[in-house]
Tab-separated table of C-alpha atoms in Angstrom:
chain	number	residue	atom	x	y	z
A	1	UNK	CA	43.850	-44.541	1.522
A	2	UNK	CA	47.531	-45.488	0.251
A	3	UNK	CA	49.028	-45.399	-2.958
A	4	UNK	CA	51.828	-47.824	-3.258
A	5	UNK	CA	52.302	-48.125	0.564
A	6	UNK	CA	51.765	-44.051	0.885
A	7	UNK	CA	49.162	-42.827	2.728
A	8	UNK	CA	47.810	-40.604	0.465
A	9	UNK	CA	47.343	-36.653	0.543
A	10	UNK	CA	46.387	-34.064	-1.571
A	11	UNK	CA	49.921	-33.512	-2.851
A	12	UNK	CA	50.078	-37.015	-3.585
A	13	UNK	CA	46.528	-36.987	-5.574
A	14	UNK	CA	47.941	-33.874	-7.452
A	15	UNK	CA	51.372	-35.316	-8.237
A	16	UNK	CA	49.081	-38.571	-9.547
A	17	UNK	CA	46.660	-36.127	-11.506
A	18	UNK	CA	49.702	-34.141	-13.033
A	19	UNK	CA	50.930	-37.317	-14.190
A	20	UNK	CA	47.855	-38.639	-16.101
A	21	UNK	CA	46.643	-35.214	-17.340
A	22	UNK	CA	50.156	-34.884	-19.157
A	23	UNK	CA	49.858	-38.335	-20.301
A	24	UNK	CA	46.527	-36.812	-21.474
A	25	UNK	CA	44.537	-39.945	-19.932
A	26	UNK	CA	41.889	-37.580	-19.169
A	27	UNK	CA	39.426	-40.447	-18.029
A	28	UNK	CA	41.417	-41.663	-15.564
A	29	UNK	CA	41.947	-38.239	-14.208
A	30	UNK	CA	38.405	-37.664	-13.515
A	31	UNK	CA	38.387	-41.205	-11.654
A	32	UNK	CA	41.019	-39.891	-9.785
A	33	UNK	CA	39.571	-36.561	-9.011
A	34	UNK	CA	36.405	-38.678	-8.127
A	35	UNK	CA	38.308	-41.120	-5.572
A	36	UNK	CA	40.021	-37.886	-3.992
A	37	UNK	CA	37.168	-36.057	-3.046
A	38	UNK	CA	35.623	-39.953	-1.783
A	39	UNK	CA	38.876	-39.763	0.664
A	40	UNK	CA	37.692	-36.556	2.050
A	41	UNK	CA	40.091	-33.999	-0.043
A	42	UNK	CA	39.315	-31.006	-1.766
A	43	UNK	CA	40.866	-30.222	-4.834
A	44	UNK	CA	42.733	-26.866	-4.780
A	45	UNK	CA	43.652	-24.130	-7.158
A	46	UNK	CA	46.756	-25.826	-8.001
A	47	UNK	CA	44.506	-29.450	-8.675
A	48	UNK	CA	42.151	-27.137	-11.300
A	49	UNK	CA	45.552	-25.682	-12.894
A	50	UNK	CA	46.465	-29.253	-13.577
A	51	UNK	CA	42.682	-29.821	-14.888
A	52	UNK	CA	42.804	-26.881	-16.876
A	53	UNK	CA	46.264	-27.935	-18.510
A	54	UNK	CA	45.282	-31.429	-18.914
A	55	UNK	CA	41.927	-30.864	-20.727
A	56	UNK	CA	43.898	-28.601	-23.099
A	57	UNK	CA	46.319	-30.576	-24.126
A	58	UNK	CA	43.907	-33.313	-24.670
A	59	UNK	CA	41.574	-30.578	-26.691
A	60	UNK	CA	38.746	-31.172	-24.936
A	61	UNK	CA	38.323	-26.931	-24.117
A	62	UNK	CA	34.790	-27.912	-23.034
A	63	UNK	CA	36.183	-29.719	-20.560
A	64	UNK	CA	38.505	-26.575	-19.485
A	65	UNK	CA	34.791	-24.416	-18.793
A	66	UNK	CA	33.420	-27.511	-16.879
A	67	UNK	CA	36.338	-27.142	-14.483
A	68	UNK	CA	36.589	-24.399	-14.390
A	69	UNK	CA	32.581	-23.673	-13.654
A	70	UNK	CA	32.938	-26.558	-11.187
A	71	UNK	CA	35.962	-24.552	-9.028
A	72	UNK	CA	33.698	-22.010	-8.902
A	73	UNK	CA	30.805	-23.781	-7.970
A	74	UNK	CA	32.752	-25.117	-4.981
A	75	UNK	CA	34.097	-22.039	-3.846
A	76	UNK	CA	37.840	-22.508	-5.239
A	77	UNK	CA	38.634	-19.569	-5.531
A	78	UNK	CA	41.048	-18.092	-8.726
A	79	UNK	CA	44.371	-16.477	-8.482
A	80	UNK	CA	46.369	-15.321	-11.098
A	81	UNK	CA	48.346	-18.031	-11.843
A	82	UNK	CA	44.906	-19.970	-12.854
A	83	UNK	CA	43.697	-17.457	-14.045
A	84	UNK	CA	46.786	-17.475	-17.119
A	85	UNK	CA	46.816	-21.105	-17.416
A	86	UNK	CA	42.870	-21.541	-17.840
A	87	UNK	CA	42.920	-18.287	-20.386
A	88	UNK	CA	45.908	-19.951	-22.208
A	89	UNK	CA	43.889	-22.372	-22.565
A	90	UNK	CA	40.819	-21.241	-24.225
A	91	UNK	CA	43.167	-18.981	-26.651
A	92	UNK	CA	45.039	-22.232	-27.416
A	93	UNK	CA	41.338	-23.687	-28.944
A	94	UNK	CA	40.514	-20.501	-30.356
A	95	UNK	CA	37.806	-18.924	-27.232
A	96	UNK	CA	39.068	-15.831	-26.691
A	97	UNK	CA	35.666	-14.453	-25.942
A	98	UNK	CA	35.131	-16.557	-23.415
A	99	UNK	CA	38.769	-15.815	-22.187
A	100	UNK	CA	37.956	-11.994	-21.804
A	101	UNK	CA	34.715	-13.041	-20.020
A	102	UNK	CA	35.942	-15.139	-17.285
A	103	UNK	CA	38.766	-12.536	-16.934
A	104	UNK	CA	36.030	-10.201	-16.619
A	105	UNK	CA	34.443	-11.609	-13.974
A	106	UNK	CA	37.363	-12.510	-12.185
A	107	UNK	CA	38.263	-9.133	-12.029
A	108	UNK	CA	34.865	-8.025	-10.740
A	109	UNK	CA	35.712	-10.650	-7.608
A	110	UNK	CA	39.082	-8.591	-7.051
A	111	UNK	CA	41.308	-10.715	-9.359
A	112	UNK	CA	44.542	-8.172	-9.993
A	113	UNK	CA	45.842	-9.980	-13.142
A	114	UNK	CA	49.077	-10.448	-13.665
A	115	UNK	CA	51.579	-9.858	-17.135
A	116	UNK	CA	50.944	-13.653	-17.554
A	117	UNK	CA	47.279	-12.823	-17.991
A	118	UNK	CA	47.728	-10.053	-20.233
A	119	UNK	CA	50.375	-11.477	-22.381
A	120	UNK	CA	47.784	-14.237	-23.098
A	121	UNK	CA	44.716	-12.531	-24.127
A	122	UNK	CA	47.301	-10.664	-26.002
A	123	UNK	CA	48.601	-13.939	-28.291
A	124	UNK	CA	44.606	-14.891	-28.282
A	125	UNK	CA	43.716	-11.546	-29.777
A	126	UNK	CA	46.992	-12.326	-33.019
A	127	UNK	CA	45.756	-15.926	-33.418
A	128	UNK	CA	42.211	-14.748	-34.257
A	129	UNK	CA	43.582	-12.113	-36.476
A	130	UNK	CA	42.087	-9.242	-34.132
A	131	UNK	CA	45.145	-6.851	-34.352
A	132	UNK	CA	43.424	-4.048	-33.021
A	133	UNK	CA	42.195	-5.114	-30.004
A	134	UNK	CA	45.553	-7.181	-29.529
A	135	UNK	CA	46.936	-3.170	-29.211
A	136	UNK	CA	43.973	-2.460	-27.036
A	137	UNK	CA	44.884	-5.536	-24.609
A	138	UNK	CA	48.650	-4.070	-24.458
A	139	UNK	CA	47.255	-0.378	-23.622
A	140	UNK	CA	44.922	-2.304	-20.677
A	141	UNK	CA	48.272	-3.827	-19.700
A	142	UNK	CA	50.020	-0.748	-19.325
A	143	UNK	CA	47.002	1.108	-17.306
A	144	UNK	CA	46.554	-1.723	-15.016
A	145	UNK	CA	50.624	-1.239	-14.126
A	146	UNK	CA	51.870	-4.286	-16.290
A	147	UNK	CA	54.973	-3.733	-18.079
A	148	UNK	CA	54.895	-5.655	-21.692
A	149	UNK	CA	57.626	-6.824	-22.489
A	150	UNK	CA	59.561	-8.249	-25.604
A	151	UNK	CA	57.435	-11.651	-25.601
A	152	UNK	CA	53.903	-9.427	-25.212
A	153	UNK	CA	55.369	-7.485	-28.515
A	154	UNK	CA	56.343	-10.290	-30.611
A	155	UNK	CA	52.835	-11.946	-30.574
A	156	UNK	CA	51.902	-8.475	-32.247
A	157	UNK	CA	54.542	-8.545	-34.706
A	158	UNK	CA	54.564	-12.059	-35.310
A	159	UNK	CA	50.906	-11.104	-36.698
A	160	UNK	CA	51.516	-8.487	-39.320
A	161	UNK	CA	54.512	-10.404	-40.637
A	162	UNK	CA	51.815	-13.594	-41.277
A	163	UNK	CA	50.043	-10.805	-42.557
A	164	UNK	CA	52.527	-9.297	-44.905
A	165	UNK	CA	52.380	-5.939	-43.395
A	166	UNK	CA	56.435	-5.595	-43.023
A	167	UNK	CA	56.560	-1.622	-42.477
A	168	UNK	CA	53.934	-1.765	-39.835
A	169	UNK	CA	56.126	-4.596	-38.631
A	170	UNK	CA	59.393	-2.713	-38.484
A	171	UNK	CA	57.561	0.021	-37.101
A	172	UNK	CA	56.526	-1.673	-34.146
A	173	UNK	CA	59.810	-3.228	-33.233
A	174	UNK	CA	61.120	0.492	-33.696
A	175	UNK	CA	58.270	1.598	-31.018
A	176	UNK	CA	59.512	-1.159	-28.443
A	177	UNK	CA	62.504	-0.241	-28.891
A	178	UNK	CA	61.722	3.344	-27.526
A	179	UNK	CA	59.861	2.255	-24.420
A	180	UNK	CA	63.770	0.805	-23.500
A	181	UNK	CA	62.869	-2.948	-24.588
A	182	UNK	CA	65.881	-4.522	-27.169
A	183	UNK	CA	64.599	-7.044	-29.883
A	184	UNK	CA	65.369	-10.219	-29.514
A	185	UNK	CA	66.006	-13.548	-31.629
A	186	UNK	CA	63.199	-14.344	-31.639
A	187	UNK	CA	61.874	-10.706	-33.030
A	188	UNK	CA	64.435	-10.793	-35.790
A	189	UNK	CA	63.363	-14.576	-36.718
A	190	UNK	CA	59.942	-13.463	-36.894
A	191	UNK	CA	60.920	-10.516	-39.041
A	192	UNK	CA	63.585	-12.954	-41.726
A	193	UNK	CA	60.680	-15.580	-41.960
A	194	UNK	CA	58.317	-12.776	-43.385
A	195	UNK	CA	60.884	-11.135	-45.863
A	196	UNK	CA	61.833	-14.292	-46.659
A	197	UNK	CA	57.671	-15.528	-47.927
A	198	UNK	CA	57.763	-12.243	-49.403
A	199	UNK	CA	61.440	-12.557	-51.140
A	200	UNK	CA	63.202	-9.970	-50.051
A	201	UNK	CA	66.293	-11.763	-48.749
A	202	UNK	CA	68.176	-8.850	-49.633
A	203	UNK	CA	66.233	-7.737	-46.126
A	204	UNK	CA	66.754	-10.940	-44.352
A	205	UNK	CA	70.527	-10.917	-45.378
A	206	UNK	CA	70.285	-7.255	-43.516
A	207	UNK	CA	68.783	-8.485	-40.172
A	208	UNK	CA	71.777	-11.171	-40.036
A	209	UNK	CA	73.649	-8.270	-39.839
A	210	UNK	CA	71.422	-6.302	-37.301
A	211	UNK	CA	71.474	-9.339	-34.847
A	212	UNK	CA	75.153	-9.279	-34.807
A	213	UNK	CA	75.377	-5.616	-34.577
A	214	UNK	CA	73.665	-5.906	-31.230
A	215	UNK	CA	76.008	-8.544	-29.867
A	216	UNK	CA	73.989	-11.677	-30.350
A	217	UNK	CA	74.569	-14.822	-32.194
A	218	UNK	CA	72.603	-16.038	-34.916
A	219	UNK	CA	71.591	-19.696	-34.375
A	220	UNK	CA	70.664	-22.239	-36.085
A	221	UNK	CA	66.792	-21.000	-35.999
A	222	UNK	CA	67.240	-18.022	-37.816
A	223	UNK	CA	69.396	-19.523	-40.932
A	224	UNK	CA	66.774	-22.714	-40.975
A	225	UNK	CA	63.732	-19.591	-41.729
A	226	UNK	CA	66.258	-18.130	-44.753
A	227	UNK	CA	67.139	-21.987	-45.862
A	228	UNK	CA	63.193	-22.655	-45.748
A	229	UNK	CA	62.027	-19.501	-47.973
A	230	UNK	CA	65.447	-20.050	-50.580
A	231	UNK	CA	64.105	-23.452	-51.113
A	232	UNK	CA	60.943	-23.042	-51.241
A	233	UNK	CA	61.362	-20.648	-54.349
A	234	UNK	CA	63.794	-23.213	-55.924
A	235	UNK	CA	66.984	-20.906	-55.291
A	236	UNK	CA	69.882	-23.671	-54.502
A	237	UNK	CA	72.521	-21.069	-55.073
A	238	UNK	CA	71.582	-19.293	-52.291
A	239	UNK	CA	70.849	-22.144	-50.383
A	240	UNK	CA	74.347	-23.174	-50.816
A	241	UNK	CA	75.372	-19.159	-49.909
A	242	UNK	CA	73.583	-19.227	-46.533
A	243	UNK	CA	75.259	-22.941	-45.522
A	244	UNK	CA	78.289	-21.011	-46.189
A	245	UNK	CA	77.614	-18.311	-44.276
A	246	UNK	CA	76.348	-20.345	-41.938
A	247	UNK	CA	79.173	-22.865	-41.140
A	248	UNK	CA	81.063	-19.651	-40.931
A	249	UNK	CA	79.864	-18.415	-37.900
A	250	UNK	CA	80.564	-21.564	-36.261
A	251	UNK	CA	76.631	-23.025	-36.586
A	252	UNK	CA	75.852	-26.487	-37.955
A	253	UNK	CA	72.739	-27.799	-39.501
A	254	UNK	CA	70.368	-29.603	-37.677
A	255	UNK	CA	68.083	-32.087	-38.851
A	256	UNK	CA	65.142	-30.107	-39.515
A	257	UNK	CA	67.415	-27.989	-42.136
A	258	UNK	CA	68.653	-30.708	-43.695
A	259	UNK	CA	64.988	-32.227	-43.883
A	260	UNK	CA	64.274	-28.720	-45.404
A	261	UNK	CA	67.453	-29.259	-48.086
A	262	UNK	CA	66.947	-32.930	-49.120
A	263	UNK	CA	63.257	-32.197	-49.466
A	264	UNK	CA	63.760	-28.979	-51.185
A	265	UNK	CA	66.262	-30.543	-53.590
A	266	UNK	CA	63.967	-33.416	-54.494
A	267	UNK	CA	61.218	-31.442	-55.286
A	268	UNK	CA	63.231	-29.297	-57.786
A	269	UNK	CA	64.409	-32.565	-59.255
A	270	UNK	CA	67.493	-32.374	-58.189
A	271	UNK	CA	68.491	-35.710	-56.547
A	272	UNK	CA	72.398	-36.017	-57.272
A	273	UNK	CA	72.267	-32.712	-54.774
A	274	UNK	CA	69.570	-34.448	-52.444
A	275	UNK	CA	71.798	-37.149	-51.889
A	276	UNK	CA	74.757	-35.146	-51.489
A	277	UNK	CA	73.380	-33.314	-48.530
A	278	UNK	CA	72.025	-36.805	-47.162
A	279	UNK	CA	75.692	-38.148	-47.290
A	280	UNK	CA	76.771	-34.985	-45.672
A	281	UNK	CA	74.275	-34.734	-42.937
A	282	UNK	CA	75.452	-38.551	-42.163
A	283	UNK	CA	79.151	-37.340	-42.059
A	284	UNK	CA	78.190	-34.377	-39.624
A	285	UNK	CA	76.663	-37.831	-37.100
A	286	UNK	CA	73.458	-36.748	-37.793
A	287	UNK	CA	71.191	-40.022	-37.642
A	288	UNK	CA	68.735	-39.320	-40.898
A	289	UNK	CA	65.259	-39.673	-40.627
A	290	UNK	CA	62.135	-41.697	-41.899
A	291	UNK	CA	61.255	-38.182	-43.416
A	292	UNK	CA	64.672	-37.686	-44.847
A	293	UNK	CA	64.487	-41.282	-46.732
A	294	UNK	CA	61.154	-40.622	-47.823
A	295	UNK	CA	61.743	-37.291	-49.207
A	296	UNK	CA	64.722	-39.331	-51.469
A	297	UNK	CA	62.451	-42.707	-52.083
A	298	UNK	CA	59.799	-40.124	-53.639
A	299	UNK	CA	62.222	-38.375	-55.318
A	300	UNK	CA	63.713	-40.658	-56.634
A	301	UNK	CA	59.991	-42.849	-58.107
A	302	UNK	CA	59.093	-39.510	-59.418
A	303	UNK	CA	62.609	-39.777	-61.731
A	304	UNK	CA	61.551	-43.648	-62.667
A	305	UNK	CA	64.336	-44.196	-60.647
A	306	UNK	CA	62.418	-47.559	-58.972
A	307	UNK	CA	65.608	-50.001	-58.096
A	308	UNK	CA	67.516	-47.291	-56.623
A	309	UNK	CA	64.028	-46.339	-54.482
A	310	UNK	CA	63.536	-50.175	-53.687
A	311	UNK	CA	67.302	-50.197	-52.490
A	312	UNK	CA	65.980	-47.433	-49.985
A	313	UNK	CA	63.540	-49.253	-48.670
A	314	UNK	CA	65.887	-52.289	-47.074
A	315	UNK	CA	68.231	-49.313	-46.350
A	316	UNK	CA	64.999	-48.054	-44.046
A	317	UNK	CA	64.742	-51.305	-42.233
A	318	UNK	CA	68.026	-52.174	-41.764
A	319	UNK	CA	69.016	-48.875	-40.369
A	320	UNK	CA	66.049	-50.079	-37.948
A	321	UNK	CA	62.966	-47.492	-39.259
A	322	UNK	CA	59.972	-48.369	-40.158
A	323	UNK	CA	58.650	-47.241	-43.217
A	324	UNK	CA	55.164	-45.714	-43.238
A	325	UNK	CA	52.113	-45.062	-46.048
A	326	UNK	CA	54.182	-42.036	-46.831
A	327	UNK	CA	57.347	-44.858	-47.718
A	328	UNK	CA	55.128	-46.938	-49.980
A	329	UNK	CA	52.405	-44.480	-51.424
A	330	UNK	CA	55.891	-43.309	-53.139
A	331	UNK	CA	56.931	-46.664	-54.416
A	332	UNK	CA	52.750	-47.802	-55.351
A	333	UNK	CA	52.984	-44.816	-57.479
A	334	UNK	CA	56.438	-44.864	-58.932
A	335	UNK	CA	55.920	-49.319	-59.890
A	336	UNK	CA	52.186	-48.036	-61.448
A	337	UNK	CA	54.028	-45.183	-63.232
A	338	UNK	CA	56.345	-48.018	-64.508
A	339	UNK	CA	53.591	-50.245	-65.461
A	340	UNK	CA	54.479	-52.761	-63.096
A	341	UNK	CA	50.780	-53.682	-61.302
A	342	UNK	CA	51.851	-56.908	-59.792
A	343	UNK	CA	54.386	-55.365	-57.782
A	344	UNK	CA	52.076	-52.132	-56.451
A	345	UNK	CA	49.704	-55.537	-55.418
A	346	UNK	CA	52.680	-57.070	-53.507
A	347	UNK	CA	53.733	-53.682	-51.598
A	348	UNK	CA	50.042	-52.928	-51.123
A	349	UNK	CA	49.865	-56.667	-49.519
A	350	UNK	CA	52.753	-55.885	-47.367
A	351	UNK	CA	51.714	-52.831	-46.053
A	352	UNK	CA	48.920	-54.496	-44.408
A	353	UNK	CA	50.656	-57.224	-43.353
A	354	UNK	CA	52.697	-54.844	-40.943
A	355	UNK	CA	49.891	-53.118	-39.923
A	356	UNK	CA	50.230	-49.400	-41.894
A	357	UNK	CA	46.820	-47.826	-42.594
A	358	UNK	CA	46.959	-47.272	-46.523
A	359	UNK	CA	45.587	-43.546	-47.453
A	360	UNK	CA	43.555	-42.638	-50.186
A	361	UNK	CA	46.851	-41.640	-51.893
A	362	UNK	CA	47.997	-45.380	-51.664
A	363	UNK	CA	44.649	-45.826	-54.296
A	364	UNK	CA	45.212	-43.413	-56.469
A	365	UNK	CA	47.837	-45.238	-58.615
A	366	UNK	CA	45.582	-48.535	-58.315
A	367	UNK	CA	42.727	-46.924	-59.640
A	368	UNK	CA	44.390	-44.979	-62.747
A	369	UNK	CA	47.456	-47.817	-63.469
A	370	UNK	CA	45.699	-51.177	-62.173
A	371	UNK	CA	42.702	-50.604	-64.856
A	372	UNK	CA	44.480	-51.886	-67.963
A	373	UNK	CA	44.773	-55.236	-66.002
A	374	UNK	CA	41.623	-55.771	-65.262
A	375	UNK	CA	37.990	-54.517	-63.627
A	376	UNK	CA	38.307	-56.993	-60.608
A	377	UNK	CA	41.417	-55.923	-58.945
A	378	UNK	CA	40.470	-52.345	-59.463
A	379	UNK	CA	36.442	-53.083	-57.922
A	380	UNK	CA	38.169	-55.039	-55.030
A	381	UNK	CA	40.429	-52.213	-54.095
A	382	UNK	CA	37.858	-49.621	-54.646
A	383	UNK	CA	35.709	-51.664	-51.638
A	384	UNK	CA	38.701	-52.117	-49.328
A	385	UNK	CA	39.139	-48.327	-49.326
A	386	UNK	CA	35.525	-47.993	-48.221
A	387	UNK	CA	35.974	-50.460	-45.709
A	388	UNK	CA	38.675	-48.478	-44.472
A	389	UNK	CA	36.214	-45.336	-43.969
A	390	UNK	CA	38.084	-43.515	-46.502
A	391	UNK	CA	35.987	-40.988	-48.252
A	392	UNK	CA	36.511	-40.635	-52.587
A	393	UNK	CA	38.616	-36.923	-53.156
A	394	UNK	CA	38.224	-35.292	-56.034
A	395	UNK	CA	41.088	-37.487	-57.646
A	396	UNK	CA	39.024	-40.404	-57.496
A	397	UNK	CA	35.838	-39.072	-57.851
A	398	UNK	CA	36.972	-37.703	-61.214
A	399	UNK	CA	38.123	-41.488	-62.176
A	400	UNK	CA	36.297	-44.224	-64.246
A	401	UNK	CA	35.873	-46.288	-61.336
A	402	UNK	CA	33.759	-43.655	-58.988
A	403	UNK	CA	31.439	-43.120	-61.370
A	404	UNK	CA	30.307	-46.954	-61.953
A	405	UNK	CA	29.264	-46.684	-58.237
């Protein structure tokens, strides 16, 4: 067999699998896998590690046990570096159970896992929650010769941070720090992010310093987790503190900050200052966002500031975005707010006519705001949103309108 002109091998069907499965066109890839084995090749450990990685990412995990029980059935046998990427992916989707079983067995048919493995069940073990035997699966590590290193540790304090649990936290990275392995960025992001939920930037302000002590850089990472928490709470002094601070160690903002500031600043009402850091992020030749507009379009319909939101909108499409349901569920609600029904009709109208699904949020206005003006438009609405599969929330359930039906 040839594909385009090549006569075909099994690195050839593999490089063609790899391609599909990461294009997660999972369907194909079993045609493929199909027309391979027609051609007289057997797949290979490194065909099932592309299986394995393909049915993952697509989130079909049943589809990970079926290969994975089909290698097996046809004697394929697994090494290590399977092994990891068919665990990782049964933690990914939440089977760590079955993870530790197939490792089990493995290791009954003289599988010597490697710190791959073990790091793995490891990060399994802190997305379930299951601390303790997270510590168990680094003490297995250790007895089976694995060294754990800074990544294996940070799954663990990653956990207690989510968790709240800060002086168990500290305690741990004090612990790896004994068995000769240094924190790294990573570590002391984890460790700002939680002070930060909890409020204790006095903390986070502390771990700056630590990272610096130890000769490395802050980045732009661990400011964005200190921006995130200060804005969260509403603190804009701060906020304007840590840019400082920031910019003075030679670090910009990225998008993702600024997304964090300009929403941040709109939620606290604050728009003047959400469209100073828009102008500023624009000055810096940072290309704004769809989410950056519409964090300032609903911003600005919450403040009955409509025109100025409209005025947004042609800035969206000219700039050559498209706006979204998230773009005019913002201006539906600020016209209905306003009392202006026909025009919440015509963007409704318009939104179909390009093709954006409307969400039950794009109703909600209708149904409250569209009533004064008569039962019709609001019973016509009311049926497209069925029509459109979408299931009555509590909002609407609560409303005249659901309870006539």
């Amino acid at each position: 067999m040839k594909i385009d002109n090549v006569e075909a091998n099994l690195v050839t069907f593999n490089s063609l699998l790899s391609g599909l499965c990461k294009a997660t066109r999972m369907k194909e890839a079993k045609m493929v896998c199909k027309e391979m084995e027609a051609n007289g090749f057997v797949p290979d450990r490194f065909t099932y590690s592309i299986l394995f990685d393909g049915f993952s990412i697509s989130g079909d995990v049943e589809g990970v046990i079926a290969r994975y029980e089909e290698a097996i059935g046809k004697g394929v046998g697994i090494n290590s570096y399977n092994c990891g990427v068919l665990l990782n992916a049964l933690c990914k989707h939440g089977k760590i159970e079955k993870a530790e079983e197939i490792l089990g067995k493995e290791m009954e048919n003289e599988l010597v896992p490697n710190d791959v493995v073990f790091k793995t069940i490891v990060n399994g073990y802190c997305r379930e929650g299951d601390i303790n035997r997270a510590i168990f699966t680094i003490e297995r590590m250790e007895n089976h010769g694995g060294r754990p290193d800074c990544i294996t540790f940070n799954s663990l304090i990653n956990k207690f941070c989510e968790i709240r649990e800060m002086d168990t936290a500290e305690k741990w990275v004090k612990k790896v720090a004994k068995k000769g392995i240094s924190p790294n960025l990573v570590t002391y992001n984890t460790l700002i992010n939680g002070y930060g939920q909890m409020g204790r930037f006095d903390r986070c302000f502390q771990i700056l310093e630590e990272i610096e002590y130890h000769g490395m850089k802050p980045d732009v990472v661990r400011f964005r987790s200190l921006i995130d928490c200060f804005c969260k709470v509403g603190n804009l002094l701060e906020v304007e503190m840590v840019l400082r601070d920031m910019e003075g160690r030679g670090v910009s903002p990225d998008t993702r900050i600024y997304n964090m500031l300009i929403d941040g600043t709109c939620s606290m009402g604050r728009i003047k200052d959400a469209f100073r850091f828009f102008d500023k992020m624009v000055q810096g030749k940072i290309d704004p966002t769809l989410a950056n507009y519409n964090f300032l379009v609903n911003g600005l319909c919450k403040k009955a500031r409509i025109m100025e939101a409209a005025v947004l909108l042609n800035q969206i499409i000219i700039t050559g975005l498209s706006p979204d349901a998230i773009t005019y569920n913002s201006l539906i609600s600020g016209y209905s707010s306003a009392g202006k029904t026909q025009k919440c009709l015509d963007l409704y109208e318009n939104m179909k006519k390009l093709g954006i699904q409307p969400s039950l949020k794009t109703f909600h206005p209708f149904f409250s705001g569209c009533s004064k003006e008569g039962i019709v438009i609001v019973e016509k609405l009311f049926s497209e949103m069925l029509q459109l599969d979408l299931s009555p929330d509590l909002v609407v359930q609560s409303m005249e309108i659901f309870r006539r039906h």
